[in-house]
CSV table of C-alpha atoms and ligand atoms in Angstrom, one decimal:
chain,number,residue,atom,x,y,z
A,1078,UNK,CA,39.1,133.5,-21.3
A,1079,UNK,CA,40.5,132.6,-24.7
A,1080,UNK,CA,39.4,134.8,-27.6
A,1081,UNK,CA,36.5,133.2,-29.4
A,1082,UNK,CA,37.2,133.8,-33.1
A,1083,UNK,CA,33.7,132.9,-34.0
A,1084,UNK,CA,32.5,136.0,-32.3
A,1085,UNK,CA,35.2,138.6,-32.9
A,1086,UNK,CA,38.2,138.9,-35.2
A,1087,UNK,CA,41.6,139.7,-33.9
A,1088,UNK,CA,42.4,141.9,-36.9
A,1089,UNK,CA,40.4,143.8,-39.5
A,1090,UNK,CA,42.3,145.1,-42.5
A,1091,UNK,CA,40.4,147.9,-44.1
A,1092,UNK,CA,41.1,149.0,-47.7
A,1093,UNK,CA,39.7,152.6,-47.5
A,1094,UNK,CA,40.7,153.2,-51.1
A,1095,UNK,CA,42.2,151.2,-54.0
A,1096,UNK,CA,44.1,154.2,-55.4
A,1097,UNK,CA,47.9,154.0,-55.3
A,1098,UNK,CA,50.8,155.7,-57.1
A,1099,UNK,CA,52.9,152.4,-57.0
A,1100,UNK,CA,52.5,149.5,-59.4
A,1101,UNK,CA,53.7,146.5,-57.4
A,1102,UNK,CA,54.3,143.2,-59.1
A,1103,UNK,CA,52.3,141.1,-56.7
A,1104,UNK,CA,49.5,143.7,-55.9
A,1105,UNK,CA,46.5,141.9,-54.5
A,1106,UNK,CA,44.2,144.9,-55.3
A,1107,UNK,CA,45.4,145.5,-58.8
A,1108,UNK,CA,45.6,149.1,-57.4
A,1109,UNK,CA,44.4,151.9,-59.6
A,1110,UNK,CA,45.7,155.4,-60.1
A,1111,UNK,CA,42.5,157.3,-59.2
A,1112,UNK,CA,40.0,156.9,-56.4
A,1113,UNK,CA,36.7,155.1,-57.1
A,1114,UNK,CA,33.7,157.3,-56.5
A,1115,UNK,CA,31.9,154.3,-55.0
A,1116,UNK,CA,34.3,154.3,-52.0
A,1117,UNK,CA,32.7,154.2,-48.5
A,1118,UNK,CA,32.2,157.7,-47.2
A,1119,UNK,CA,33.5,159.0,-43.9
A,1120,UNK,CA,29.9,158.8,-42.5
A,1121,UNK,CA,29.6,155.1,-43.6
A,1122,UNK,CA,33.0,154.3,-42.2
A,1123,UNK,CA,31.9,155.8,-38.8
A,1124,UNK,CA,28.8,153.6,-38.8
A,1125,UNK,CA,31.0,150.5,-39.2
A,1126,UNK,CA,33.4,151.7,-36.5
A,1127,UNK,CA,30.4,151.9,-34.1
A,1128,UNK,CA,29.4,148.4,-35.0
A,1129,UNK,CA,32.9,147.2,-34.3
A,1130,UNK,CA,33.1,149.1,-31.0
A,1131,UNK,CA,29.6,147.8,-29.8
A,1132,UNK,CA,29.7,144.2,-31.1
A,1133,UNK,CA,33.2,142.9,-31.1
A,1134,UNK,CA,34.6,142.2,-27.6
A,1135,UNK,CA,37.5,142.2,-27.2
A,1136,UNK,CA,38.0,144.9,-29.9
A,1137,UNK,CA,40.1,143.9,-32.9
A,1138,UNK,CA,43.1,145.8,-34.2
A,1139,UNK,CA,42.1,147.9,-37.2
A,1140,UNK,CA,44.7,148.3,-39.9
A,1141,UNK,CA,43.8,151.0,-42.5
A,1142,UNK,CA,45.3,150.2,-45.8
A,1143,UNK,CA,44.8,150.5,-49.6
A,1144,UNK,CA,45.8,150.8,-52.4
A,1145,UNK,CA,47.5,153.6,-50.5
A,1146,UNK,CA,45.3,155.1,-47.7
A,1147,UNK,CA,47.1,158.4,-47.9
A,1148,UNK,CA,45.3,158.9,-51.3
A,1149,UNK,CA,42.2,159.7,-49.3
A,1150,UNK,CA,42.2,163.4,-48.2
A,1151,UNK,CA,39.9,162.5,-45.2
A,1152,UNK,CA,42.3,159.8,-43.9
A,1153,UNK,CA,43.1,161.8,-40.8
A,1154,UNK,CA,39.4,162.1,-40.0
A,1155,UNK,CA,39.0,158.3,-40.4
A,1156,UNK,CA,41.9,157.6,-38.1
A,1157,UNK,CA,40.6,160.1,-35.5
A,1158,UNK,CA,37.1,158.5,-35.7
A,1159,UNK,CA,38.6,155.1,-35.0
A,1160,UNK,CA,40.8,156.2,-32.1
A,1161,UNK,CA,37.9,158.2,-30.6
A,1162,UNK,CA,35.9,155.0,-30.4
A,1163,UNK,CA,38.6,153.3,-28.4
A,1164,UNK,CA,39.8,151.1,-31.2
A,1165,UNK,CA,43.5,150.1,-31.6
A,1166,UNK,CA,44.4,151.8,-34.8
A,1167,UNK,CA,47.2,151.1,-37.3
A,1168,UNK,CA,48.0,152.4,-40.8
A,1169,UNK,CA,49.7,150.6,-43.7
A,1170,UNK,CA,50.7,153.3,-46.1
A,1171,UNK,CA,52.6,153.0,-49.4
A,1172,UNK,CA,55.9,154.8,-49.5
A,1173,UNK,CA,55.2,157.7,-51.9
A,1174,UNK,CA,55.7,161.5,-51.7
A,1175,UNK,CA,52.3,161.7,-49.8
A,1176,UNK,CA,54.0,160.2,-46.8
A,1177,UNK,CA,55.7,163.3,-45.3
A,1178,UNK,CA,57.0,163.9,-41.8
A,1179,UNK,CA,54.0,166.2,-41.2
A,1180,UNK,CA,51.6,163.4,-42.1
A,1181,UNK,CA,53.3,161.1,-39.6
A,1182,UNK,CA,53.2,163.8,-36.9
A,1183,UNK,CA,49.4,164.2,-37.5
A,1184,UNK,CA,48.8,160.5,-37.2
A,1185,UNK,CA,50.8,160.4,-33.9
A,1186,UNK,CA,48.7,163.3,-32.7
A,1187,UNK,CA,45.4,161.6,-33.3
A,1188,UNK,CA,46.6,158.5,-31.5
A,1189,UNK,CA,47.7,156.0,-34.2
A,1190,UNK,CA,49.9,153.4,-32.4
A,1191,UNK,CA,51.4,151.3,-35.2
A,1192,UNK,CA,52.5,151.8,-38.8
A,1193,UNK,CA,53.3,148.9,-41.0
A,1194,UNK,CA,55.6,149.2,-44.1
A,1195,UNK,CA,56.3,146.8,-46.9
A,1196,UNK,CA,60.0,146.0,-47.4
A,1197,UNK,CA,60.4,143.0,-49.5
A,1198,UNK,CA,64.1,142.7,-49.6
A,1199,UNK,CA,67.3,144.0,-48.0
A,1200,UNK,CA,68.5,145.9,-51.1
A,1201,UNK,CA,67.2,148.2,-53.9
A,1202,UNK,CA,67.9,145.3,-56.3
A,1203,UNK,CA,65.3,143.1,-54.6
A,1204,UNK,CA,62.8,145.6,-53.2
A,1205,UNK,CA,62.6,148.2,-56.1
A,1206,UNK,CA,62.3,145.4,-58.7
A,1207,UNK,CA,59.4,143.9,-56.7
A,1208,UNK,CA,57.7,147.2,-56.1
A,1209,UNK,CA,58.2,148.5,-59.7
A,1210,UNK,CA,59.5,152.0,-58.7
A,1211,UNK,CA,63.3,152.8,-58.4
A,1212,UNK,CA,64.3,154.5,-55.2
A,1213,UNK,CA,61.5,153.0,-53.1
A,1214,UNK,CA,63.9,150.9,-51.0
A,1215,UNK,CA,65.9,153.9,-49.7
A,1216,UNK,CA,62.7,155.9,-49.3
A,1217,UNK,CA,61.2,153.1,-47.2
A,1218,UNK,CA,64.3,153.0,-44.9
A,1219,UNK,CA,64.0,156.7,-44.4
A,1220,UNK,CA,60.3,156.4,-43.5
A,1221,UNK,CA,61.0,153.5,-41.2
A,1222,UNK,CA,63.5,155.6,-39.2
A,1223,UNK,CA,61.0,158.5,-39.1
A,1224,UNK,CA,58.3,156.2,-37.8
A,1225,UNK,CA,60.7,155.0,-35.0
A,1226,UNK,CA,61.8,158.5,-34.1
A,1227,UNK,CA,58.1,159.4,-33.5
A,1228,UNK,CA,57.6,156.5,-31.1
A,1229,UNK,CA,55.2,154.4,-33.3
A,1230,UNK,CA,55.4,150.7,-33.2
A,1231,UNK,CA,56.9,149.6,-36.5
A,1232,UNK,CA,55.8,146.5,-38.4
A,1233,UNK,CA,57.6,145.4,-41.5
A,1234,UNK,CA,55.8,143.2,-44.0
A,1235,UNK,CA,57.8,141.1,-46.5
A,1236,UNK,CA,56.3,139.4,-49.4
A,1237,UNK,CA,57.9,136.1,-50.2
A,1238,UNK,CA,58.0,134.6,-53.7
A,1239,UNK,CA,60.7,133.1,-55.9
A,1240,UNK,CA,62.3,136.5,-56.4
A,1241,UNK,CA,62.7,137.4,-52.7
A,1242,UNK,CA,63.0,134.1,-50.8
A,1243,UNK,CA,66.8,133.8,-50.9
A,1244,UNK,CA,67.2,137.2,-49.3
A,1245,UNK,CA,65.0,136.4,-46.2
A,1246,UNK,CA,67.9,136.0,-43.8
A,1247,UNK,CA,69.4,139.4,-44.7
A,1248,UNK,CA,65.9,140.8,-44.6
A,1249,UNK,CA,65.5,139.5,-41.0
A,1250,UNK,CA,68.7,141.3,-40.1
A,1251,UNK,CA,67.5,144.5,-41.6
A,1252,UNK,CA,64.3,144.3,-39.7
A,1253,UNK,CA,66.4,143.9,-36.5
A,1254,UNK,CA,68.5,146.9,-37.4
A,1255,UNK,CA,65.4,149.0,-38.0
A,1256,UNK,CA,64.1,148.1,-34.5
A,1257,UNK,CA,60.8,146.6,-35.7
A,1258,UNK,CA,58.2,145.3,-33.2
A,1259,UNK,CA,57.1,142.7,-35.6
A,1260,UNK,CA,58.0,141.1,-38.9
A,1261,UNK,CA,55.2,139.7,-41.0
A,1262,UNK,CA,56.3,137.3,-43.7
A,1263,UNK,CA,53.6,137.0,-46.4
A,1264,UNK,CA,53.7,134.0,-48.7
A,1265,UNK,CA,52.4,135.4,-52.0
A,1266,UNK,CA,49.1,134.0,-53.2
A,1267,UNK,CA,48.6,133.9,-57.0
A,1268,UNK,CA,45.7,136.4,-57.1
A,1269,UNK,CA,45.5,140.0,-58.3
A,1270,UNK,CA,48.8,140.7,-60.2
A,1271,UNK,CA,50.7,137.9,-58.6
A,1272,UNK,CA,51.3,134.9,-60.9
A,1273,UNK,CA,51.4,131.2,-60.1
A,1274,UNK,CA,54.9,130.9,-61.5
A,1275,UNK,CA,56.1,133.5,-58.9
A,1276,UNK,CA,54.7,131.6,-55.9
A,1277,UNK,CA,57.0,129.2,-54.0
A,1278,UNK,CA,56.5,125.5,-54.6
A,1279,UNK,CA,55.0,123.5,-51.6
A,1280,UNK,CA,58.4,122.1,-50.8
A,1281,UNK,CA,60.1,125.5,-50.9
A,1282,UNK,CA,57.3,126.9,-48.7
A,1283,UNK,CA,57.9,124.2,-46.1
A,1284,UNK,CA,61.7,124.8,-46.1
A,1285,UNK,CA,61.2,128.5,-45.8
A,1286,UNK,CA,58.7,128.0,-42.9
A,1287,UNK,CA,61.1,125.7,-41.1
A,1288,UNK,CA,63.8,128.3,-41.5
A,1289,UNK,CA,61.4,131.0,-40.2
A,1290,UNK,CA,60.4,128.8,-37.2
A,1291,UNK,CA,64.0,128.4,-36.1
A,1292,UNK,CA,64.8,132.1,-36.8
A,1293,UNK,CA,61.8,133.2,-34.8
A,1294,UNK,CA,63.2,131.5,-31.7
A,1295,UNK,CA,65.9,134.1,-31.3
A,1296,UNK,CA,64.5,137.0,-33.2
A,1297,UNK,CA,64.2,140.2,-31.1
A,1298,UNK,CA,60.7,140.8,-32.5
A,1299,UNK,CA,57.5,139.0,-33.2
A,1300,UNK,CA,57.5,136.9,-36.4
A,1301,UNK,CA,54.3,135.9,-38.1
A,1302,UNK,CA,53.6,133.9,-41.3
A,1303,UNK,CA,50.7,135.1,-43.4
A,1304,UNK,CA,48.8,133.0,-45.9
A,1305,UNK,CA,50.6,130.0,-44.5
A,1306,UNK,CA,48.7,128.5,-41.5
A,1307,UNK,CA,50.8,125.3,-42.0
A,1308,UNK,CA,53.4,127.3,-40.1
A,1309,UNK,CA,51.7,125.7,-37.1
A,1310,UNK,CA,52.5,122.2,-38.3
A,1311,UNK,CA,56.0,123.1,-39.4
A,1312,UNK,CA,56.8,124.7,-36.0
A,1313,UNK,CA,55.7,121.5,-34.2
A,1314,UNK,CA,57.9,119.5,-36.6
A,1315,UNK,CA,60.9,121.8,-36.2
A,1316,UNK,CA,61.0,122.9,-32.6
A,1317,UNK,CA,61.5,120.1,-30.1
A,1318,UNK,CA,59.1,120.1,-27.1
A,1319,UNK,CA,56.8,122.8,-28.5
A,1320,UNK,CA,53.3,122.4,-27.1
A,1321,UNK,CA,50.4,122.0,-29.6
A,1322,UNK,CA,48.4,125.2,-29.8
A,1323,UNK,CA,45.0,125.1,-28.2
A,1324,UNK,CA,43.5,127.7,-30.5
A,1325,UNK,CA,42.9,127.7,-34.2
A,1326,UNK,CA,45.3,129.6,-36.5
A,1327,UNK,CA,44.3,133.1,-37.4
A,1328,UNK,CA,43.4,132.9,-41.1
A,1329,UNK,CA,40.7,133.8,-43.5
A,1330,UNK,CA,37.3,134.4,-41.6
A,1331,UNK,CA,38.9,132.9,-38.5
A,1332,UNK,CA,40.1,135.8,-36.4
A,1333,UNK,CA,40.5,138.0,-39.6
A,1334,UNK,CA,38.3,140.0,-41.9
A,1335,UNK,CA,38.9,142.4,-44.8
A,1336,UNK,CA,36.7,145.3,-45.8
A,1337,UNK,CA,37.2,146.6,-49.3
A,1338,UNK,CA,36.9,150.2,-50.5
A,1339,UNK,CA,33.2,149.7,-51.5
A,1340,UNK,CA,32.2,147.9,-48.3
A,1341,UNK,CA,32.4,144.3,-49.4
A,1342,UNK,CA,33.6,142.1,-46.6
A,1343,UNK,CA,36.0,139.3,-47.5
A,1344,UNK,CA,37.6,136.6,-45.4
A,1345,UNK,CA,40.9,138.1,-46.4
A,1346,UNK,CA,42.3,140.5,-49.0
A,1347,UNK,CA,43.6,137.6,-51.0
A,1348,UNK,CA,40.3,135.7,-51.1
A,1349,UNK,CA,37.9,137.6,-53.4
A,1350,UNK,CA,34.7,136.0,-52.4
A,1351,UNK,CA,32.4,138.4,-50.4
A,1352,UNK,CA,30.4,137.5,-47.3
A,1353,UNK,CA,28.2,140.6,-47.7
A,1354,UNK,CA,28.4,144.4,-47.8
A,1355,UNK,CA,28.5,146.8,-44.8
A,1356,UNK,CA,26.2,149.1,-46.8
A,1357,UNK,CA,23.4,146.4,-46.4
A,1358,UNK,CA,24.4,144.3,-43.4
A,1359,UNK,CA,26.4,145.1,-40.2
A,1360,UNK,CA,30.0,143.8,-40.3
A,1361,UNK,CA,29.4,141.9,-37.0
A,1362,UNK,CA,26.5,140.0,-38.6
A,1363,UNK,CA,28.6,139.2,-41.8
A,1364,UNK,CA,31.5,138.0,-39.7
A,1365,UNK,CA,29.5,135.8,-37.3
A,1366,UNK,CA,26.6,134.6,-39.5
A,1367,UNK,CA,27.4,134.7,-43.2
A,1368,UNK,CA,27.4,131.1,-44.6
A,1369,UNK,CA,30.8,131.8,-46.2
A,1370,UNK,CA,32.5,132.9,-43.0
A,1371,UNK,CA,30.8,130.2,-40.9
A,1372,UNK,CA,31.9,127.4,-43.4
A,1373,UNK,CA,35.5,128.7,-43.4
A,1374,UNK,CA,35.8,128.2,-39.6
A,1375,UNK,CA,34.5,124.6,-39.8
A,1376,UNK,CA,37.4,122.2,-39.9
A,1377,UNK,CA,35.0,119.4,-40.9
A,1378,UNK,CA,34.0,121.2,-44.0
A,1379,UNK,CA,37.5,121.1,-45.5
A,1380,UNK,CA,38.2,118.9,-48.5
A,1381,UNK,CA,41.1,116.9,-49.9
A,1382,UNK,CA,44.2,116.5,-47.8
A,1383,UNK,CA,43.2,119.3,-45.5
A,1384,UNK,CA,39.9,117.5,-44.7
A,1385,UNK,CA,41.7,114.5,-43.3
A,1386,UNK,CA,44.7,116.2,-41.9
A,1387,UNK,CA,45.4,115.7,-38.2
A,1388,UNK,CA,46.4,119.4,-38.1
A,1389,UNK,CA,43.2,120.7,-39.6
A,1390,UNK,CA,41.8,122.1,-36.3
A,1391,UNK,CA,44.9,124.2,-35.7
A,1392,UNK,CA,45.9,125.0,-39.3
A,1393,UNK,CA,43.2,124.4,-41.9
A,1394,UNK,CA,45.4,125.6,-44.8
A,1395,UNK,CA,45.3,128.8,-46.7
A,1396,UNK,CA,41.8,129.2,-48.0
A,1397,UNK,CA,42.9,132.0,-50.2
A,1398,UNK,CA,45.5,129.8,-52.0
A,1399,UNK,CA,43.0,127.0,-52.3
A,1400,UNK,CA,40.5,129.4,-54.0
A,1401,UNK,CA,43.2,130.9,-56.2
A,1402,UNK,CA,44.3,127.5,-57.5
A,1403,UNK,CA,41.2,125.3,-57.3
A,1404,UNK,CA,38.4,127.9,-57.4
A,1405,UNK,CA,37.0,126.3,-54.2
A,1406,UNK,CA,37.4,128.0,-50.8
A,1407,UNK,CA,37.2,124.7,-49.0
A,1408,UNK,CA,39.6,122.7,-51.3
A,1409,UNK,CA,43.0,121.5,-50.0
A,1410,UNK,CA,45.8,124.1,-49.7
A,1411,UNK,CA,48.0,123.5,-52.8
A,1412,UNK,CA,50.9,125.2,-51.0
A,1413,UNK,CA,51.3,122.4,-48.4
A,1414,UNK,CA,53.2,119.2,-49.2
A,1415,UNK,CA,52.0,117.5,-46.1
A,1416,UNK,CA,50.1,114.3,-46.5
A,1417,UNK,CA,48.6,112.5,-43.5
A,1418,UNK,CA,48.7,109.2,-45.6
A,1419,UNK,CA,52.4,109.5,-46.2
A,1420,UNK,CA,53.1,110.5,-42.6
A,1421,UNK,CA,51.5,107.4,-41.1
B,2728,SF4,S1,47.3,119.4,-45.2
B,2728,SF4,FE1,46.1,121.3,-44.9
B,2728,SF4,S2,45.5,121.3,-42.7
B,2728,SF4,FE2,47.2,119.8,-43.0
B,2728,SF4,S3,49.0,121.0,-42.5
B,2728,SF4,FE3,48.7,121.1,-44.7
B,2728,SF4,S4,47.6,123.0,-45.0
B,2728,SF4,FE4,47.4,122.5,-42.9
């Protein structure tokens, strides 16, 4: 039976803290140096884990992130609590001195399966400039190898903006050399510290997605595009004979949810409009019933070009980018150059 994204998300990304030692140029969270005393406690996190176990079927993948999740001294307890409830558990740490071989060993021991690392370019010149800390590129490569040596699945995440887009082919080759299981290419949304002038133009996004669609055909790992559901349209336009997908794209509130460090539940980490707080309402209720989440899954609620687009049922546009630029979660996606009128 196909996964009903109205009932259960595929992926939940959980920002267990906003604290981080890095100062990345595009940071969604505007990460802070010190932990917020209002963070969810371990006991509160365990309650949410039980809701996920009992009410989402199939169980989603949980990705514990930040800020930098290693800034929490009870992170290992959180990961253990997730694994013990039978949930597929991944971690997305920042590469800082906190991330030692002993920490990786402990995660392996409690049953973490996958670790995702951000590598935004194939060289220190690209990556370190983007991340704001010299030496992070080489440190990230060393961590990636340590992750592989321990038998974790490795996912590499690459943020694409005007500074990194030209090095994507080399970045894809580096991902192959590192033996990644998946490469997630994130199209920067102008929110948090990311600026509109850093984001790709709609035409450049389409060109990049077309390159990615072709590249993914022969890549030895899974390739996904994030904050760019029009990848579905571009794939159909680029790959001859490709069948039209029968399911909607995973995007904000549609197969995806984000829990912030204080328990607010967002459609994604890049769409700062809350559907509710797990301190007051179960996550499963927010995901299924909050008016925000329900409206974001309704293709007929979309406005502008997205509202009349023949791809709206399988794409629907980035709701995060629509909100960042237009201040309306249902507005047309300003990152997509497609026009149904011009295509006729
Ligand atoms: S116009 Fe909107 S729905 Fe259509 S392909 Fe572009 S982003 Fe997707």
